[in-house]
Amino acid sequence: MSTHPKSERTKKENRIERLVAVSNRLPIAVQRKGGGWQVQAGSGGLITAITPVLKNRGGLWIGWSGTTEEVDWGEELNIASQKSGYRIHPVTLTPEELENFYFGFANEVIWPLFHDLTTRCNFNPKYWYFYLQVNDKYAETIGKYSLPSDYIWVQDYHLIAVAQMLRKRRIARRTGFFLHIPFPSPDVFMRLPWRAQLLRALLEYDLIGFQTVRDRRNFINCLQYIAPNLKTSGRGDVLTIQVDGRTVRVGAFPISIDYENFASTSAGSAVQTKLHWLRESMGGSQIVLGVDRLDYTKGLPERLKSFRLALERHPDLHRKLTLVQVLVPSRTDVPEYQQLKSEVERLVGEINGQFTYGGWAPVLYMFRNLGYEELLAYYRAAQIALVTPIKDGMNLVAKEYCACNLEEEGVLILSEFAGAAAQLQKNALLVNPHDIEGVADAIYRAFTMDPEEKKARMKRLRESIKKNNIFSWVDAYLAAAFSKKLDDFPTEEEYVPDIRLEREQDS
Ligand code: F6P
């Protein structure tokens, strides 16, 4: 029983006191090891972005455990929660749910459709019912582990229907949604068999956040097809829509990185040592760097073909420029991803076969997760970054590379179809990733760019990312949601857990 007098309690429940992040992946994932379980750090753009926001904030993160088995967590969850400074609560999916919700609806419907790759879509009706079922499972978990005074902040395309499910279950919470991937234009979106239901589900949130103004415009344009009577009003960053007597806000909030952390860690001695070794081992060749999750949205074959063309056209690049391509394994059980891996490896083999000379191979290829410091050493060592997705919500690699470019001598080549282009276009070399000749030219231009121009461009890139960092992103979002800033939320030390909730969690 609460010890607060009634009036005080009502006042307290009207206040937003804790952030509850909800996403498909947690910042940790478990894997079977021997007879037990091993807890590992989770990875992906969303985790990189949200982790510094919740860190030591006394909040809660709800997400999938990473397995379909019942996990005996023992003390592991408490240890992970203590280390991170927020509570972690896993949701378990059955094998059938994983198959139809994650591999099905998320990966075969929304992912390709929202990246404009409609021919890769599989609109299997069964997937939709599992999508709703799993979103409802998340809503049930939120109802159990959160309080009316919490702000439920749902992340990404896997969980669009969560607010709708909360409402169906009569779980009253303030809710916000953020889409990390692009939102397509009507001519693409309207192919979705569940287009009206998905838009309706989005409108159940109090605030819907997109990465760019273009994504927000696409969303509003799609709404106009489905519900022409809905009126959008306002100007600037956040618009409002009146839906069934409620106000829904819709904004563009470009996500970013913990700039200071990247910049200071890359200046530290651990990175410095690795950097020294890396430079030695390159034998005087410059590095053009690609770091991507292995995904068909990243434009990998096109990038390799562009690099090959640059080598064919400019022999002065031979032995002077090496493409270091890091591919982070992703969705490794999916045949399309296996085929992409084979295609990439075939192209790498062809290029190396064509140009390798003496001790120089033009492409150094890694298919693995790099450690944080190793990654930062590559960022620092690279004279050029090649970020050329066919389509991308934001692409944080572009921002991470600049944050780590302490000497301000690097050049960022950036796809015009990455969300990051909206912010970085003036000082990056903007390219169309489908234009093999254009990208090859950009590589050569970056290689031959005057040092002063490089410096001026990189300086401005870094200033802009430093200013628009992950904390200003979350502040902009929270200000739009309810005029709050991140610092208004209690830190881990200040947060007083609610006794009712603690009891519920323990039972
Ligand atoms: O880009 C958005 C994002 O959620 C990333 O965080 C993540 O890397 C990807 O989409 C989804 O990957 P996965 O299917 O491995 O969770």
Short mmCIF file of C-alpha atoms and ligand atoms in Angstrom, two decimals:
data_model
loop_
_atom_site.label_atom_id
_atom_site.label_comp_id
_atom_site.label_asym_id
_atom_site.label_seq_id
_atom_site.Cartn_x
_atom_site.Cartn_y
_atom_site.Cartn_z
CA MET A 1 0.00 0.00 0.00
CA SER A 2 1.25 3.48 -0.82
CA THR A 3 2.09 5.77 2.07
CA HIS A 4 1.21 8.93 0.13
CA PRO A 5 -1.93 10.87 1.12
CA LYS A 6 -4.51 10.74 -1.68
CA SER A 7 -4.06 14.29 -3.00
CA GLU A 8 -0.31 13.94 -3.06
CA ARG A 9 -0.58 10.59 -4.80
CA THR A 10 -2.84 12.00 -7.52
CA LYS A 11 -0.43 14.86 -8.05
CA LYS A 12 2.44 12.39 -8.23
CA GLU A 13 0.69 10.17 -10.77
CA ASN A 14 0.08 13.12 -13.07
CA ARG A 15 3.80 13.73 -13.19
CA ILE A 16 6.11 11.89 -15.54
CA GLU A 17 8.82 10.38 -13.41
CA ARG A 18 10.59 7.64 -15.25
CA LEU A 19 11.52 6.76 -18.80
CA VAL A 20 10.57 3.27 -19.95
CA ALA A 21 12.26 2.39 -23.23
CA VAL A 22 10.63 -0.44 -25.16
CA SER A 23 12.37 -2.01 -28.14
CA ASN A 24 12.71 -5.32 -29.87
CA ARG A 25 16.33 -5.75 -28.85
CA LEU A 26 17.67 -5.14 -25.38
CA PRO A 27 21.17 -3.77 -24.71
CA ILE A 28 21.93 -7.31 -23.59
CA ALA A 29 21.16 -10.66 -25.19
CA VAL A 30 21.55 -14.17 -23.86
CA GLN A 31 23.06 -17.15 -25.62
CA ARG A 32 23.36 -20.80 -24.61
CA LYS A 33 26.84 -21.63 -23.43
CA GLY A 34 27.65 -25.09 -22.17
CA GLY A 35 24.91 -26.02 -19.71
CA GLY A 36 24.08 -22.39 -18.84
CA TRP A 37 23.49 -18.97 -20.31
CA GLN A 38 25.90 -16.27 -21.30
CA VAL A 39 24.85 -12.62 -21.21
CA GLN A 40 26.38 -10.54 -24.00
CA ALA A 41 26.16 -6.89 -24.96
CA GLY A 42 23.55 -6.26 -27.64
CA SER A 43 24.45 -4.32 -30.77
CA GLY A 44 22.79 -2.16 -33.44
CA GLY A 45 22.16 1.50 -34.12
CA LEU A 46 19.18 1.74 -31.78
CA ILE A 47 21.10 0.32 -28.83
CA THR A 48 24.07 2.63 -29.47
CA ALA A 49 21.70 5.60 -29.44
CA ILE A 50 19.42 4.77 -26.48
CA THR A 51 22.04 3.37 -24.08
CA PRO A 52 23.63 6.74 -23.13
CA VAL A 53 20.17 8.24 -22.68
CA LEU A 54 19.02 5.71 -20.08
CA LYS A 55 22.42 5.18 -18.48
CA ASN A 56 22.28 5.82 -14.72
CA ARG A 57 18.80 7.27 -15.05
CA GLY A 58 16.85 4.81 -12.90
CA GLY A 59 14.66 4.01 -15.89
CA LEU A 60 13.50 0.72 -17.31
CA TRP A 61 14.21 -1.00 -20.64
CA ILE A 62 11.81 -3.66 -21.87
CA GLY A 63 12.77 -5.85 -24.84
CA TRP A 64 13.25 -9.33 -26.22
CA SER A 65 15.69 -11.62 -24.42
CA GLY A 66 17.35 -12.70 -27.69
CA THR A 67 16.20 -16.33 -27.41
CA THR A 68 13.02 -18.38 -27.61
CA GLU A 69 13.94 -20.50 -24.62
CA GLU A 70 12.93 -19.83 -21.05
CA VAL A 71 16.05 -18.38 -19.45
CA ASP A 72 17.09 -19.00 -15.90
CA TRP A 73 18.54 -15.52 -15.36
CA GLY A 74 19.69 -16.10 -11.80
CA GLU A 75 21.37 -12.91 -10.66
CA GLU A 76 22.37 -11.92 -14.20
CA LEU A 77 19.55 -9.42 -14.73
CA ASN A 78 20.26 -7.65 -11.47
CA ILE A 79 23.97 -7.52 -12.29
CA ALA A 80 23.27 -6.12 -15.78
CA SER A 81 20.80 -3.60 -14.33
CA GLN A 82 23.31 -2.48 -11.71
CA LYS A 83 26.06 -2.08 -14.31
CA SER A 84 23.88 -0.01 -16.62
CA GLY A 85 22.06 2.06 -14.00
CA TYR A 86 18.56 1.18 -15.25
CA ARG A 87 16.39 -1.88 -14.86
CA ILE A 88 16.18 -4.40 -17.67
CA HIS A 89 13.11 -6.50 -18.23
CA PRO A 90 13.16 -9.21 -20.93
CA VAL A 91 10.17 -10.38 -22.98
CA THR A 92 10.21 -13.99 -24.15
CA LEU A 93 9.06 -14.91 -27.65
CA THR A 94 7.96 -18.37 -28.71
CA PRO A 95 9.68 -19.92 -31.78
CA GLU A 96 6.48 -19.36 -33.78
CA GLU A 97 6.36 -15.70 -32.74
CA LEU A 98 10.00 -15.19 -33.64
CA GLU A 99 9.43 -16.76 -37.04
CA ASN A 100 6.30 -14.83 -37.99
CA PHE A 101 6.71 -11.56 -36.08
CA TYR A 102 10.46 -10.92 -36.33
CA PHE A 103 11.63 -12.86 -39.41
CA GLY A 104 8.21 -12.45 -41.02
CA PHE A 105 6.50 -9.11 -40.49
CA ALA A 106 9.48 -7.08 -39.29
CA ASN A 107 12.09 -8.44 -41.69
CA GLU A 108 10.06 -9.45 -44.77
CA VAL A 109 7.40 -6.75 -44.74
CA ILE A 110 8.31 -3.52 -42.96
CA TRP A 111 12.09 -3.58 -43.38
CA PRO A 112 12.14 -3.91 -47.21
CA LEU A 113 8.99 -1.80 -47.72
CA PHE A 114 10.18 1.12 -45.61
CA HIS A 115 13.52 1.03 -47.43
CA ASP A 116 11.68 1.27 -50.78
CA LEU A 117 12.65 -2.28 -51.77
CA THR A 118 9.15 -3.51 -52.54
CA THR A 119 10.19 -6.50 -54.64
CA ARG A 120 11.78 -8.01 -51.54
CA CYS A 121 8.49 -7.90 -49.59
CA ASN A 122 6.51 -11.00 -48.66
CA PHE A 123 3.02 -9.91 -47.59
CA ASN A 124 2.10 -13.21 -45.93
CA PRO A 125 -1.23 -12.60 -44.09
CA LYS A 126 -0.17 -14.81 -41.18
CA TYR A 127 2.66 -12.42 -40.33
CA TRP A 128 0.26 -9.59 -39.52
CA TYR A 129 -1.61 -11.59 -36.85
CA PHE A 130 1.65 -12.52 -35.17
CA TYR A 131 2.76 -8.90 -35.32
CA LEU A 132 -0.35 -7.89 -33.38
CA GLN A 133 0.04 -10.81 -30.99
CA VAL A 134 3.64 -9.91 -30.09
CA ASN A 135 2.84 -6.20 -29.81
CA ASP A 136 0.08 -7.19 -27.39
CA LYS A 137 2.56 -9.27 -25.41
CA TYR A 138 4.74 -6.18 -25.03
CA ALA A 139 1.70 -4.15 -23.94
CA GLU A 140 0.91 -6.76 -21.30
CA THR A 141 4.50 -6.62 -20.01
CA ILE A 142 4.41 -2.81 -19.93
CA GLY A 143 1.17 -2.93 -17.94
CA LYS A 144 2.75 -5.27 -15.44
CA TYR A 145 6.06 -3.51 -14.92
CA SER A 146 5.32 0.19 -15.37
CA LEU A 147 3.37 2.83 -13.48
CA PRO A 148 0.90 5.46 -14.65
CA SER A 149 3.57 8.06 -13.93
CA ASP A 150 6.04 6.45 -16.39
CA TYR A 151 6.63 7.65 -19.92
CA ILE A 152 6.50 4.70 -22.30
CA TRP A 153 8.89 5.36 -25.12
CA VAL A 154 8.48 2.74 -27.85
CA GLN A 155 11.32 2.35 -30.33
CA ASP A 156 11.13 1.32 -33.94
CA TYR A 157 9.19 -0.59 -36.51
CA HIS A 158 8.78 -3.87 -34.67
CA LEU A 159 6.44 -2.32 -32.13
CA ILE A 160 4.17 0.14 -33.95
CA ALA A 161 0.98 -1.39 -32.49
CA VAL A 162 2.00 -1.29 -28.81
CA ALA A 163 0.09 1.91 -27.91
CA GLN A 164 -3.03 0.50 -29.54
CA MET A 165 -2.70 -2.68 -27.53
CA LEU A 166 -2.20 -0.69 -24.31
CA ARG A 167 -5.42 1.16 -25.03
CA LYS A 168 -7.29 -2.09 -25.75
CA ARG A 169 -6.07 -3.41 -22.43
CA ARG A 170 -7.11 -0.15 -20.73
CA ILE A 171 -3.60 0.47 -19.52
CA ALA A 172 -3.42 4.28 -19.34
CA ARG A 173 0.08 5.57 -20.03
CA ARG A 174 1.68 8.53 -21.76
CA THR A 175 3.25 7.07 -24.89
CA GLY A 176 5.72 8.16 -27.55
CA PHE A 177 7.08 6.35 -30.58
CA PHE A 178 10.27 6.85 -32.53
CA LEU A 179 10.90 5.31 -35.95
CA HIS A 180 14.61 4.64 -36.51
CA ILE A 181 14.20 3.66 -40.17
CA PRO A 182 12.82 5.77 -43.06
CA PHE A 183 9.09 6.20 -43.67
CA PRO A 184 8.24 5.59 -47.35
CA SER A 185 6.26 7.78 -49.73
CA PRO A 186 2.61 6.88 -50.53
CA ASP A 187 3.41 5.13 -53.83
CA VAL A 188 5.47 2.61 -51.84
CA PHE A 189 3.52 2.51 -48.57
CA MET A 190 0.12 2.05 -50.22
CA ARG A 191 1.15 -1.46 -51.35
CA LEU A 192 0.96 -2.65 -47.76
CA PRO A 193 -2.16 -4.77 -47.25
CA TRP A 194 -2.45 -3.46 -43.66
CA ARG A 195 -1.71 0.18 -44.52
CA ALA A 196 -4.80 1.65 -42.82
CA GLN A 197 -4.35 -0.48 -39.69
CA LEU A 198 -0.68 0.46 -39.36
CA LEU A 199 -1.37 4.20 -39.71
CA ARG A 200 -4.26 3.92 -37.27
CA ALA A 201 -1.95 2.14 -34.81
CA LEU A 202 0.65 4.92 -35.09
CA LEU A 203 -1.97 7.53 -34.32
CA GLU A 204 -2.55 5.91 -30.92
CA TYR A 205 0.72 7.44 -29.66
CA ASP A 206 0.79 10.90 -28.13
CA LEU A 207 3.94 11.73 -30.07
CA ILE A 208 5.31 10.12 -33.24
CA GLY A 209 8.96 10.88 -34.04
CA PHE A 210 10.70 10.47 -37.38
CA GLN A 211 14.34 10.84 -38.33
CA THR A 212 13.91 13.52 -40.99
CA VAL A 213 11.40 16.04 -42.28
CA ARG A 214 11.18 13.94 -45.45
CA ASP A 215 10.00 10.90 -43.41
CA ARG A 216 7.46 13.00 -41.57
CA ARG A 217 6.18 14.46 -44.83
CA ASN A 218 5.81 10.96 -46.28
CA PHE A 219 3.81 9.90 -43.22
CA ILE A 220 1.47 12.90 -43.46
CA ASN A 221 1.03 12.30 -47.20
CA CYS A 222 0.13 8.64 -46.55
CA LEU A 223 -2.36 9.73 -43.89
CA GLN A 224 -4.04 12.00 -46.41
CA TYR A 225 -4.76 9.00 -48.65
CA ILE A 226 -6.26 6.95 -45.87
CA ALA A 227 -7.95 9.61 -43.76
CA PRO A 228 -8.37 12.78 -45.87
CA ASN A 229 -10.45 14.46 -43.16
CA LEU A 230 -7.66 14.49 -40.58
CA LYS A 231 -6.30 18.01 -40.27
CA THR A 232 -2.62 18.67 -39.61
CA SER A 233 -1.71 22.01 -38.12
CA GLY A 234 1.39 23.88 -36.98
CA ARG A 235 4.72 24.75 -38.47
CA GLY A 236 8.32 23.95 -37.70
CA ASP A 237 9.64 20.87 -35.97
CA VAL A 238 6.44 19.54 -34.45
CA LEU A 239 3.01 19.38 -36.10
CA THR A 240 -0.27 18.38 -34.48
CA ILE A 241 -3.14 16.24 -35.69
CA GLN A 242 -6.56 16.02 -34.02
CA VAL A 243 -7.69 12.40 -33.86
CA ASP A 244 -10.94 11.42 -32.11
CA GLY A 245 -10.67 14.37 -29.73
CA ARG A 246 -7.01 13.69 -28.92
CA THR A 247 -3.98 15.69 -29.98
CA VAL A 248 -1.26 13.65 -31.67
CA ARG A 249 2.08 15.35 -32.23
CA VAL A 250 4.31 14.46 -35.15
CA GLY A 251 7.91 15.59 -35.28
CA ALA A 252 11.27 15.16 -37.01
CA PHE A 253 14.09 14.43 -34.55
CA PRO A 254 17.36 13.38 -36.22
CA ILE A 255 19.02 10.86 -33.92
CA SER A 256 22.68 11.26 -33.04
CA ILE A 257 25.55 9.92 -30.95
CA ASP A 258 27.24 10.53 -27.61
CA TYR A 259 29.79 12.79 -29.29
CA GLU A 260 31.92 13.47 -26.19
CA ASN A 261 32.25 9.79 -25.44
CA PHE A 262 33.40 8.95 -28.98
CA ALA A 263 35.79 11.92 -29.10
CA SER A 264 37.34 11.36 -25.67
CA THR A 265 37.63 7.56 -25.97
CA SER A 266 39.29 7.91 -29.36
CA ALA A 267 41.84 10.25 -27.79
CA GLY A 268 42.58 7.74 -25.00
CA SER A 269 45.66 5.56 -24.73
CA ALA A 270 43.94 2.25 -25.55
CA VAL A 271 42.81 3.57 -28.94
CA GLN A 272 46.11 5.35 -29.43
CA THR A 273 48.05 2.08 -29.07
CA LYS A 274 45.80 0.28 -31.55
CA LEU A 275 46.01 3.22 -33.94
CA HIS A 276 49.78 3.16 -33.86
CA TRP A 277 49.83 -0.54 -34.72
CA LEU A 278 47.26 -0.04 -37.46
CA ARG A 279 49.20 2.75 -39.14
CA GLU A 280 52.37 0.69 -39.04
CA SER A 281 50.65 -2.29 -40.59
CA MET A 282 49.20 -0.26 -43.50
CA GLY A 283 52.69 0.29 -44.90
CA GLY A 284 51.98 3.88 -45.91
CA SER A 285 48.69 3.20 -47.70
CA GLN A 286 45.75 5.44 -46.82
CA ILE A 287 42.48 3.87 -45.64
CA VAL A 288 39.03 4.34 -47.10
CA LEU A 289 36.71 2.79 -44.50
CA GLY A 290 33.32 1.11 -44.68
CA VAL A 291 31.60 -0.12 -41.51
CA ASP A 292 28.18 -1.66 -41.94
CA ARG A 293 25.80 -4.29 -40.67
CA LEU A 294 25.61 -6.87 -43.45
CA ASP A 295 22.34 -5.75 -45.02
CA TYR A 296 20.99 -5.28 -48.54
CA THR A 297 20.06 -1.68 -47.68
CA LYS A 298 23.72 -0.73 -47.23
CA GLY A 299 24.66 -0.67 -50.93
CA LEU A 300 27.64 -2.98 -50.49
CA PRO A 301 28.00 -4.47 -54.00
CA GLU A 302 27.59 -0.98 -55.50
CA ARG A 303 30.29 0.37 -53.17
CA LEU A 304 32.76 -2.37 -54.12
CA LYS A 305 32.09 -1.82 -57.81
CA SER A 306 32.71 1.91 -57.33
CA PHE A 307 36.01 1.24 -55.60
CA ARG A 308 37.03 -1.14 -58.38
CA LEU A 309 36.22 1.52 -60.98
CA ALA A 310 38.23 4.12 -59.07
CA LEU A 311 41.23 1.75 -59.14
CA GLU A 312 40.74 1.06 -62.85
CA ARG A 313 40.57 4.73 -63.73
CA HIS A 314 43.26 6.03 -61.39
CA PRO A 315 46.39 3.88 -61.21
CA ASP A 316 47.87 6.50 -58.87
CA LEU A 317 45.58 5.02 -56.18
CA HIS A 318 47.31 1.65 -56.37
CA ARG A 319 49.28 0.88 -53.21
CA LYS A 320 48.24 4.31 -51.87
CA LEU A 321 44.62 3.56 -50.96
CA THR A 322 43.12 0.47 -49.28
CA LEU A 323 39.45 -0.16 -48.73
CA VAL A 324 38.95 -1.53 -45.21
CA GLN A 325 35.45 -2.99 -45.17
CA VAL A 326 34.07 -4.14 -41.83
CA LEU A 327 30.84 -6.12 -42.04
CA VAL A 328 29.00 -6.82 -38.82
CA PRO A 329 27.15 -10.17 -39.04
CA SER A 330 23.39 -9.71 -39.06
CA ARG A 331 20.33 -11.94 -39.67
CA THR A 332 22.78 -14.70 -40.53
CA ASP A 333 20.08 -17.40 -40.78
CA VAL A 334 18.22 -15.56 -43.56
CA PRO A 335 19.08 -16.90 -47.06
CA GLU A 336 18.98 -13.38 -48.63
CA TYR A 337 21.66 -12.24 -46.20
CA GLN A 338 23.76 -15.34 -46.88
CA GLN A 339 23.52 -14.63 -50.62
CA LEU A 340 24.56 -11.03 -50.06
CA LYS A 341 27.55 -12.20 -48.05
CA SER A 342 28.59 -14.50 -50.90
CA GLU A 343 28.21 -11.68 -53.42
CA VAL A 344 30.30 -9.30 -51.32
CA GLU A 345 33.00 -11.93 -50.81
CA ARG A 346 33.06 -12.75 -54.52
CA LEU A 347 33.54 -9.06 -55.38
CA VAL A 348 36.26 -8.65 -52.74
CA GLY A 349 38.03 -11.70 -54.20
CA GLU A 350 37.71 -10.35 -57.75
CA ILE A 351 39.08 -6.92 -56.85
CA ASN A 352 41.96 -8.36 -54.86
CA GLY A 353 42.67 -10.82 -57.66
CA GLN A 354 42.77 -7.99 -60.19
CA PHE A 355 44.89 -5.44 -58.33
CA THR A 356 46.94 -7.04 -55.52
CA TYR A 357 50.58 -6.11 -55.97
CA GLY A 358 53.49 -7.05 -53.74
CA GLY A 359 52.40 -6.65 -50.15
CA TRP A 360 49.40 -4.46 -51.03
CA ALA A 361 45.87 -5.86 -51.34
CA PRO A 362 43.27 -3.25 -52.26
CA VAL A 363 40.50 -4.58 -50.00
CA LEU A 364 40.88 -5.70 -46.40
CA TYR A 365 37.66 -7.41 -45.45
CA MET A 366 36.42 -8.31 -41.96
CA PHE A 367 33.21 -10.17 -41.17
CA ARG A 368 32.90 -9.80 -37.42
CA ASN A 369 31.96 -7.45 -34.62
CA LEU A 370 34.84 -5.13 -33.72
CA GLY A 371 35.46 -4.15 -30.11
CA TYR A 372 34.70 -0.51 -29.29
CA GLU A 373 38.34 0.61 -29.09
CA GLU A 374 39.33 -1.33 -32.19
CA LEU A 375 36.49 0.31 -34.12
CA LEU A 376 37.54 3.74 -32.91
CA ALA A 377 41.13 3.06 -33.97
CA TYR A 378 39.87 2.31 -37.50
CA TYR A 379 37.80 5.51 -37.47
CA ARG A 380 40.88 7.47 -36.48
CA ALA A 381 43.14 5.76 -38.97
CA ALA A 382 40.84 6.25 -41.97
CA GLN A 383 41.47 9.22 -44.27
CA ILE A 384 38.13 8.65 -46.00
CA ALA A 385 34.83 7.12 -44.80
CA LEU A 386 32.55 5.58 -47.38
CA VAL A 387 28.95 5.58 -46.10
CA THR A 388 26.83 4.72 -49.11
CA PRO A 389 23.54 3.02 -48.16
CA ILE A 390 20.80 2.66 -50.77
CA LYS A 391 18.47 3.94 -48.05
CA ASP A 392 19.00 4.45 -44.32
CA GLY A 393 17.04 5.98 -41.45
CA MET A 394 20.02 8.00 -40.19
CA ASN A 395 23.34 6.07 -40.28
CA LEU A 396 25.31 6.71 -37.14
CA VAL A 397 28.61 5.45 -38.61
CA ALA A 398 28.80 8.75 -40.53
CA LYS A 399 28.56 10.69 -37.27
CA GLU A 400 30.84 8.36 -35.30
CA TYR A 401 33.56 8.67 -37.93
CA CYS A 402 33.51 12.47 -37.71
CA ALA A 403 33.45 12.51 -33.89
CA CYS A 404 36.61 10.37 -33.85
CA ASN A 405 38.39 12.39 -36.54
CA LEU A 406 40.44 14.33 -34.00
CA GLU A 407 43.01 15.61 -36.50
CA GLU A 408 40.18 16.87 -38.72
CA GLU A 409 41.87 15.56 -41.83
CA GLY A 410 39.30 13.00 -42.96
CA VAL A 411 36.68 13.17 -45.70
CA LEU A 412 33.15 11.79 -45.36
CA ILE A 413 31.57 10.41 -48.54
CA LEU A 414 27.86 10.10 -47.78
CA SER A 415 24.84 8.72 -49.61
CA GLU A 416 22.14 11.27 -50.28
CA PHE A 417 19.67 8.56 -49.21
CA ALA A 418 20.96 8.30 -45.64
CA GLY A 419 18.99 10.34 -43.10
CA ALA A 420 22.31 11.87 -42.00
CA ALA A 421 22.56 13.66 -45.36
CA ALA A 422 19.89 16.16 -44.29
CA GLN A 423 22.25 17.45 -41.60
CA LEU A 424 25.70 16.76 -43.10
CA GLN A 425 25.18 17.37 -46.81
CA LYS A 426 27.05 20.67 -47.04
CA ASN A 427 30.34 19.37 -45.72
CA ALA A 428 30.31 15.72 -46.76
CA LEU A 429 30.82 14.65 -50.38
CA LEU A 430 27.27 13.68 -51.23
CA VAL A 431 26.78 10.77 -53.66
CA ASN A 432 24.08 8.71 -55.28
CA PRO A 433 25.10 5.14 -54.31
CA HIS A 434 23.59 3.73 -57.52
CA ASP A 435 25.89 5.92 -59.59
CA ILE A 436 29.04 3.78 -59.76
CA GLU A 437 30.98 6.42 -61.72
CA GLY A 438 29.86 9.21 -59.38
CA VAL A 439 31.02 7.32 -56.28
CA ALA A 440 34.32 6.37 -57.99
CA ASP A 441 34.85 10.07 -58.77
CA ALA A 442 34.06 11.02 -55.17
CA ILE A 443 36.66 8.53 -53.89
CA TYR A 444 39.28 10.08 -56.11
CA ARG A 445 38.20 13.59 -55.19
CA ALA A 446 38.48 12.77 -51.49
CA PHE A 447 41.92 11.22 -52.03
CA THR A 448 43.22 14.27 -53.87
CA MET A 449 41.41 16.94 -51.82
CA ASP A 450 43.42 19.89 -50.68
CA PRO A 451 44.26 19.53 -46.93
CA GLU A 452 42.75 22.92 -46.13
CA GLU A 453 39.45 22.03 -47.71
CA LYS A 454 39.45 18.72 -45.81
CA LYS A 455 40.06 20.51 -42.55
CA ALA A 456 37.38 23.13 -43.12
CA ARG A 457 34.78 20.52 -44.04
CA MET A 458 35.59 18.15 -41.19
CA LYS A 459 35.66 20.96 -38.64
CA ARG A 460 32.15 22.02 -39.59
CA LEU A 461 30.92 18.42 -39.62
CA ARG A 462 32.26 17.86 -36.12
CA GLU A 463 30.84 21.11 -34.79
CA SER A 464 27.41 20.25 -36.08
CA ILE A 465 27.47 16.71 -34.61
CA LYS A 466 28.85 17.97 -31.31
CA LYS A 467 25.97 20.44 -31.05
CA ASN A 468 23.27 18.05 -32.26
CA ASN A 469 24.28 15.10 -30.12
CA ILE A 470 22.25 12.27 -28.60
CA PHE A 471 21.32 14.38 -25.56
CA SER A 472 19.96 17.23 -27.63
CA TRP A 473 18.02 14.62 -29.60
CA VAL A 474 16.35 13.22 -26.48
CA ASP A 475 15.75 16.72 -25.10
CA ALA A 476 14.06 17.79 -28.34
CA TYR A 477 11.87 14.70 -28.18
CA LEU A 478 10.95 15.11 -24.52
CA ALA A 479 10.29 18.82 -25.00
CA ALA A 480 7.84 17.95 -27.77
CA ALA A 481 6.28 15.23 -25.62
CA PHE A 482 5.72 17.20 -22.41
CA SER A 483 8.13 20.14 -22.16
CA LYS A 484 10.76 18.19 -20.24
CA LYS A 485 14.49 17.66 -20.55
CA LEU A 486 16.50 14.56 -19.80
CA ASP A 487 17.94 16.22 -16.68
CA ASP A 488 14.42 16.56 -15.26
CA PHE A 489 14.35 12.80 -14.80
CA PRO A 490 15.90 11.41 -11.64
CA THR A 491 19.33 9.85 -11.85
CA GLU A 492 19.80 6.35 -10.54
CA GLU A 493 20.73 7.65 -7.07
CA GLU A 494 17.77 10.00 -6.91
CA TYR A 495 15.18 7.58 -8.21
CA VAL A 496 12.96 6.20 -5.45
CA PRO A 497 11.44 2.94 -6.65
CA ASP A 498 7.69 2.64 -6.14
CA ILE A 499 6.94 0.07 -3.46
CA ARG A 500 3.86 -1.26 -5.28
CA LEU A 501 5.85 -1.85 -8.43
CA GLU A 502 8.73 -3.51 -6.64
CA ARG A 503 6.31 -5.92 -4.95
CA GLU A 504 4.66 -6.74 -8.27
CA GLN A 505 7.99 -7.41 -9.89
CA ASP A 506 9.07 -9.70 -7.10
CA SER A 507 5.86 -11.74 -7.05
O1 F6P B 1 18.25 0.77 -37.91
C1 F6P B 1 17.34 0.47 -36.96
C2 F6P B 1 17.58 -0.88 -36.33
O2 F6P B 1 16.65 -1.11 -35.32
C3 F6P B 1 18.99 -1.05 -35.80
O3 F6P B 1 19.11 -0.70 -34.50
C4 F6P B 1 19.25 -2.50 -35.99
O4 F6P B 1 20.57 -2.69 -36.25
C5 F6P B 1 18.34 -2.88 -37.13
O5 F6P B 1 17.41 -1.88 -37.29
C6 F6P B 1 17.60 -4.15 -36.89
O6 F6P B 1 18.46 -5.23 -36.80
P1 F6P B 1 18.02 -6.60 -36.16
O7 F6P B 1 17.04 -7.21 -37.10
O8 F6P B 1 19.28 -7.38 -36.07
O9 F6P B 1 17.43 -6.31 -34.83
#
